[in-house]
Amino acid sequence: LELYKTSCALRTLTTREPETGQLSYKMARRAVCLAAALLATGASAFTSSWTARSLAPAVRSTPKVAAMRRSPLRPQTTTSMVATDEALLSTGPGGGGLFTASNPEDRRVLPEAPNGRAQFKVVYVVLESQYQSSMTAAAKRINAGQESVCVEVVGYLLEELRDPANYERFKADVKDANIFIGSLIFVQELAEKVVEAVEPLRDQMDAVVIFPSMPEVMRMNKVGSFTMANLGQSKSIVADFMKQKKAQDGSSFEEGMLKLLRTLPKVLKYLPGDKAKDAKSFMMTFQYWLGGSPENLESMLLNLADTYVTGVVGKDLVAEADVVEPILLPDKGIWHPLAPQVFEDVTEYLAWYNAEHAPALGIDPATAPTVGLILQKSHINTKDECHYVSLIAELEARGSRVICIYSGGLDFSGPVDEFFYAAGSVSAEVDSVINLTGFALVGGPASQDHPKAIATLAKLDRPYLCAVPLVFQSFEEWEKSELGLHPIQVALQVSLPEIDGAIEPIIYGGREAATGRSVPLADRVELLAERGLKWANLRRKENKDKKLAVTVFSFPPDKGNVGTAAYLDVFNSIRAVMVQLQKEGYDVGEIPETSKEIVDMVLNDAEAKFDSPNLNVEYRMPIKEYEELCPYVKDLEENWGPAPGQLNTDGQDMLVFGKTFGNVFIGVQPTFGYEGDPMRLLFSKSASPHHGFAAYYTYLEKIFGADAVLHFGTHGSLEFMPGKQVGMAGTCYPDRLINTIPNLYYYAANNPSEATIAKRRSYSATISYLTPPAENAGLYKGLKETGELVSSYKGLRENESRGPSIVNSIIANAYVCNLDKDIDDLPAEDFDSKTMTIDERDSVVGKVYQRLMEIESRLLPCGLHTVGVPPTAEEAIATLVNIAQLDRPEDGFKGLPRLVAESINRDIDEIYRNNNNGVLADVDQLNAINTACRNAVRALVDTSTNSEGRIEEVNPLFKSVGSIFSGGSAWSKALKAEGFEVPEEALSPNFEYLEFCLKQVVADNELGALVSALDGRYIVPGPGGDPIRNPDVLPTGKNMHALDPQSIPTAAAVDCALVVVDRLLERLAADSEDGETYPESIAFTLWGTDNIKTYGESLAQVLMLLGIRPVADAIGRVNKLEVIPLEELGRPRIDVVVSCSGVFRDLFINQMALMDRAVKMAAELDEDPTKNFIRKHALEQAEEQGVSVREAATRVFSNSAGSYSANVGLAIENGGWEGEQQLQEQFVNRKGFAFNSDRPGQMDAAQDQFKSALKTVDCTFQNLDSSEISLTDVSHYYDSDPTKVVSSLRNDKKKPMAMMADTTTANAQVRSLGETVRLDARTKLLNPKFYEGMLASGYEGTREITKRLRNTMGWSATAGDVDNFIYEDANDVFIADPEMQQRLLDTNPNAFRDMITTFLEANGRGYWDTSEENIERLQELYQEVEDRIEGV
């Protein structure tokens, strides 16, 4: 504590003698962490004044007990682990793939000399380790101080039970235990292990005491006659009380238990005498447990032994005086390690702090920032608060005040409201908040109340950080682990707080392996304190003095690609931000009149009319300065050599590209650096950023002095730099690069998965932006002409002279438009349809019509979004139409098309099926229904739109009155005009919902959220995903989060998955040689964003193919499985090979375990291999590889930890690949890391197993779930496509079927990859509505068109499913037309050059067969553009 005080005092020295003072200050702070680590290995932590008083009655003055009391700074003889800055370099976690290699024997306490005393045995299992030292000390106190009884105690951390040896030892211990104690057992598969071991022995034990845990564990409680055997099943006093409290105020189980303690007398009067006594014993035991100190736990054990243990009970072996009343802190309060007491009043605390404590440390309360800290009471109770003390010392040493609050349970909303505001003030006393518990603000690991938490935090309106203490791993294990934080902890203590709006999951403390005590990690504590204060200072600093670094991206590296971001007009958006900041008082210099001027200033010459290979150089950093300011320079040299290297340098200085406007710097983030290096792309793991990348972020922090950085658009490279998946160490490059700068990030609302990676790995606070308004693709050119012919036929179909003639024209046009490739039995081009019956002609026209409607109705985003500009009402109509399509049973209403179909006594699903099969009448009927729905939605929008095309509030009362006098609502009239009479009461719920959605669509807080964040305020959180499926994504401008990873797949997702799986297998069987054979194995690609948007549909598809059903546990988490019998399944079990994206791996590693468990479960079933293809292949592979069937059934793969993508997209985008063999090797090498649920702590290199599994594949499969992102919009889909990989591995070299599921509309489709590529090209790349919308955005739009052409070629490379006509038609649109050439050249010459290069490359690689004339024109054009760029 003296070191703590000294470090704070030395802070003042740094201002007078910076060099000497800073050194002394840093040494003192490190000494505090050292002292804390030493404390962690001792028998007790430091003793503050409150503990000194409260412990006195419990410590008896026997010689043996007195001998145990010693200085709190004296370490035990065990070797302590002091966490330092130097991280271990070894890889892979301990324990052979388990997340912890700790030893339960460290927790075993045996009486040294029983001497005939009655001995009892206690076995305990806990989720967290803070009770370890208290239980150990309690047992030692009993053995040293009791004359007639002694105890053996052994404890297990829940995670240790994964290890088979530990589990066997645990079962052996339970067999001769008198008392079993469990707490917070909330991991389903481990809860099942505990029940399996304990339940058979429950009756023979003297007491089983379970504190808040899974219901099946809680039901084992047995304290005399008191049980919870009926918990969650039938009526019980305790259960009824819990339910009542939850209904009243949303109390979690633990909160309910605490309230039950306080109302115990009222409850006990309803119980029989013996039950009342035993219930009281249970609740008293819980009080002791919550007290947590060795003294409390000593009394708890003695009380249980004296009351229930055979051989002790009734023999007066325990003195009544030795069982003292529980020594408890107040249920909630303000704690400080140097305070004379725990404060229950914020005024009293501030009086002490400001008048006594702050002056002693040289802190001026009037000017100092204040950081609120949220602590877990159990750590204070157990005197295991060293990690808390270390952070408090760090903050105060930096001149900050602290207010440290705790709660008796895990609902911190009350203490936040009570203690973070000065008395009588509506403005919070704190400037930022750091939650050190790692839990959601309201609720523990079992239940959360996110709306209540968000309301509390929004009222507080301060930045909310949630740091994470290691629970399941020691520091050593975490540092060694490539995965980083344990998956269970990621789910409980990262994912759930994110839903509250928490940011920055920084690891700051954890347990020491031998003792289980908490240890601070010095460099992490320092980083957390600095970041917390920088967020706090955003509130206190005047806007005119704040510096903002706006960072844009350039990928692939080229002047034509500066400002890359998904569907975002980056430079128009930057200008909008600058205008808004100027209004807020920021110094933004002179804002250019147009975004084009900003482009010119950043690029130096946007049109490349002059020779300027570099962008604008804002700063030249001398190598000496770079090496002095960047502390990890030497670590980069292994991969890049000594500075300056080859990138972002002129050979002498490091170059920082960008332009400064007042206090706003617009910088261009350097690229990864290995884009053009085939060998680096081939490596399984990325090594490090290059010197230029490090120099850029060094400049932002230490030279420009940014108060915050704003990464602009989806997405850059920072968050994908090498390092742990979650829970960064100081050696992880995202952590090193961003360091202490608050990081804001504009991220597309439809991409929550990658946004989550940015939040977790680069500590960003995301701000969602809207993707462009969607419109129907429409028909054009030959497609439009064919559509007109179909319309003519419908009116003349019975005319025997004109009808066949029109059909002949339709067939000929279909060939011209290449629709024959999508219609298997289309008659030949010269066929005369006069020979057909009218039904046969209808069939031909119906199939053509269905394909035309499929193209016409497909949604496509038009143009690019500008931040702060919401869509007009007109632009929102297509989005609302698609929202209206979906049935929403959870909201109690049907989709609009279903209601309209029911009005004519039809089932919409039947109409969908017939439409898909080309039944002319129902293709026409579906078109009529869709038209009616669109008109009804338009009528709704019109009632709320003003003359400027914007939405106005509409009073529902006026609408109702208007309906009475005008014969119905506007939308029912619109439906009636199209021939559909739908009852008003049936429509009402839909249109109320659509009106709400309309307001959400056109609302706008994208600029407002940025201003709030820069003001040091709370950004309201919200889900990311598809606004059509989940309108809660809107309005944008939210701190975007994913979802609770243990909540998927939902029951609705399983239902949808069944539909898709049935259609997929039906299609594959129909396309087989005999028309009925099922595929044996399907290769799946799983994406993070897709599973967030669909709540796990593709995950459920995998399980359904296996014939394994996901089951939710007692608290709603999906982590159990059950076999679907073959009789019920009605088909064989299909084998799967699952390739998970790196993002899916990061977000859903628990679901990877679920899939792996499902595969192993299927492989080990005693079934006929001809009916169970998983077992068939696993048996073959087990024999071939010499392993067990379980090990052979390895089917879940991804990248290695901290690595992303197959880099196939990188190679294709940069042209740096020799041939398809290289791409296939990259795929296997980078994606061939296996996940094994038996060893969940690592991703094993398993390329041979990956190849062995892939060689049996008959079909490759992916899902498209959103109209906003399709096959050619991004490179991700083909980057992870294994079609040609499978072909090269199969013994027969046969190319597998490549299939795509399209669930972008209510009418889910399964198409071949070729069909999907053609549909995508027709609706986007070749569609005037799309490319004209893009060209209207100028510079960025041209790049977007080029990107889609390049991605189309990617599909040629990985799957070979791109038709020649797509390249030919694209050439006609963009190259053969001189006027189009000029437009592309003028807007973005560099991107146009890339387009020409892509055409030439497609031809050179054999993907496009075209005329010599076309090639010559392209070659000449390339030279002309090159000359233009070079200024010749």
PDB file of N, CA, C and O in Angstrom, residues 448 499 551 609 979 1013 1109:
ATOM      1  N   GLN A 448     -29.891 -12.459 -18.364  1.00  0.00           N
ATOM      2  CA  GLN A 448     -29.541 -11.051 -18.495  1.00  0.00           C
ATOM      3  C   GLN A 448     -30.803 -10.258 -18.835  1.00  0.00           C
ATOM      4  O   GLN A 448     -31.747 -10.787 -19.411  1.00  0.00           O
ATOM      5  N   ILE A 499     -23.920  -6.705 -25.983  1.00  0.00           N
ATOM      6  CA  ILE A 499     -25.336  -6.397 -26.219  1.00  0.00           C
ATOM      7  C   ILE A 499     -25.772  -5.216 -25.361  1.00  0.00           C
ATOM      8  O   ILE A 499     -26.688  -4.468 -25.717  1.00  0.00           O
ATOM      9  N   THR A 551      -9.403   7.515 -41.018  1.00  0.00           N
ATOM     10  CA  THR A 551      -8.588   6.540 -41.748  1.00  0.00           C
ATOM     11  C   THR A 551      -9.432   5.852 -42.807  1.00  0.00           C
ATOM     12  O   THR A 551     -10.479   5.265 -42.502  1.00  0.00           O
ATOM     13  N   LYS A 609      -3.751  12.475 -64.186  1.00  0.00           N
ATOM     14  CA  LYS A 609      -3.335  13.122 -65.433  1.00  0.00           C
ATOM     15  C   LYS A 609      -1.832  13.357 -65.450  1.00  0.00           C
ATOM     16  O   LYS A 609      -1.246  13.553 -66.500  1.00  0.00           O
ATOM     17  N   GLY A 979     -57.863  -6.451 -57.256  1.00  0.00           N
ATOM     18  CA  GLY A 979     -58.738  -7.626 -57.277  1.00  0.00           C
ATOM     19  C   GLY A 979     -58.674  -8.489 -56.034  1.00  0.00           C
ATOM     20  O   GLY A 979     -59.117  -9.640 -56.062  1.00  0.00           O
ATOM     21  N   ALA A1013     -20.066  10.079 -29.595  1.00  0.00           N
ATOM     22  CA  ALA A1013     -18.866   9.325 -29.229  1.00  0.00           C
ATOM     23  C   ALA A1013     -17.684  10.261 -29.006  1.00  0.00           C
ATOM     24  O   ALA A1013     -16.917  10.099 -28.047  1.00  0.00           O
ATOM     25  N   ARG A1109     -30.595 -33.395 -33.987  1.00  0.00           N
ATOM     26  CA  ARG A1109     -31.445 -32.255 -33.641  1.00  0.00           C
ATOM     27  C   ARG A1109     -30.808 -31.445 -32.503  1.00  0.00           C
ATOM     28  O   ARG A1109     -30.447 -32.013 -31.469  1.00  0.00           O
TER      29      ARG A1109
END
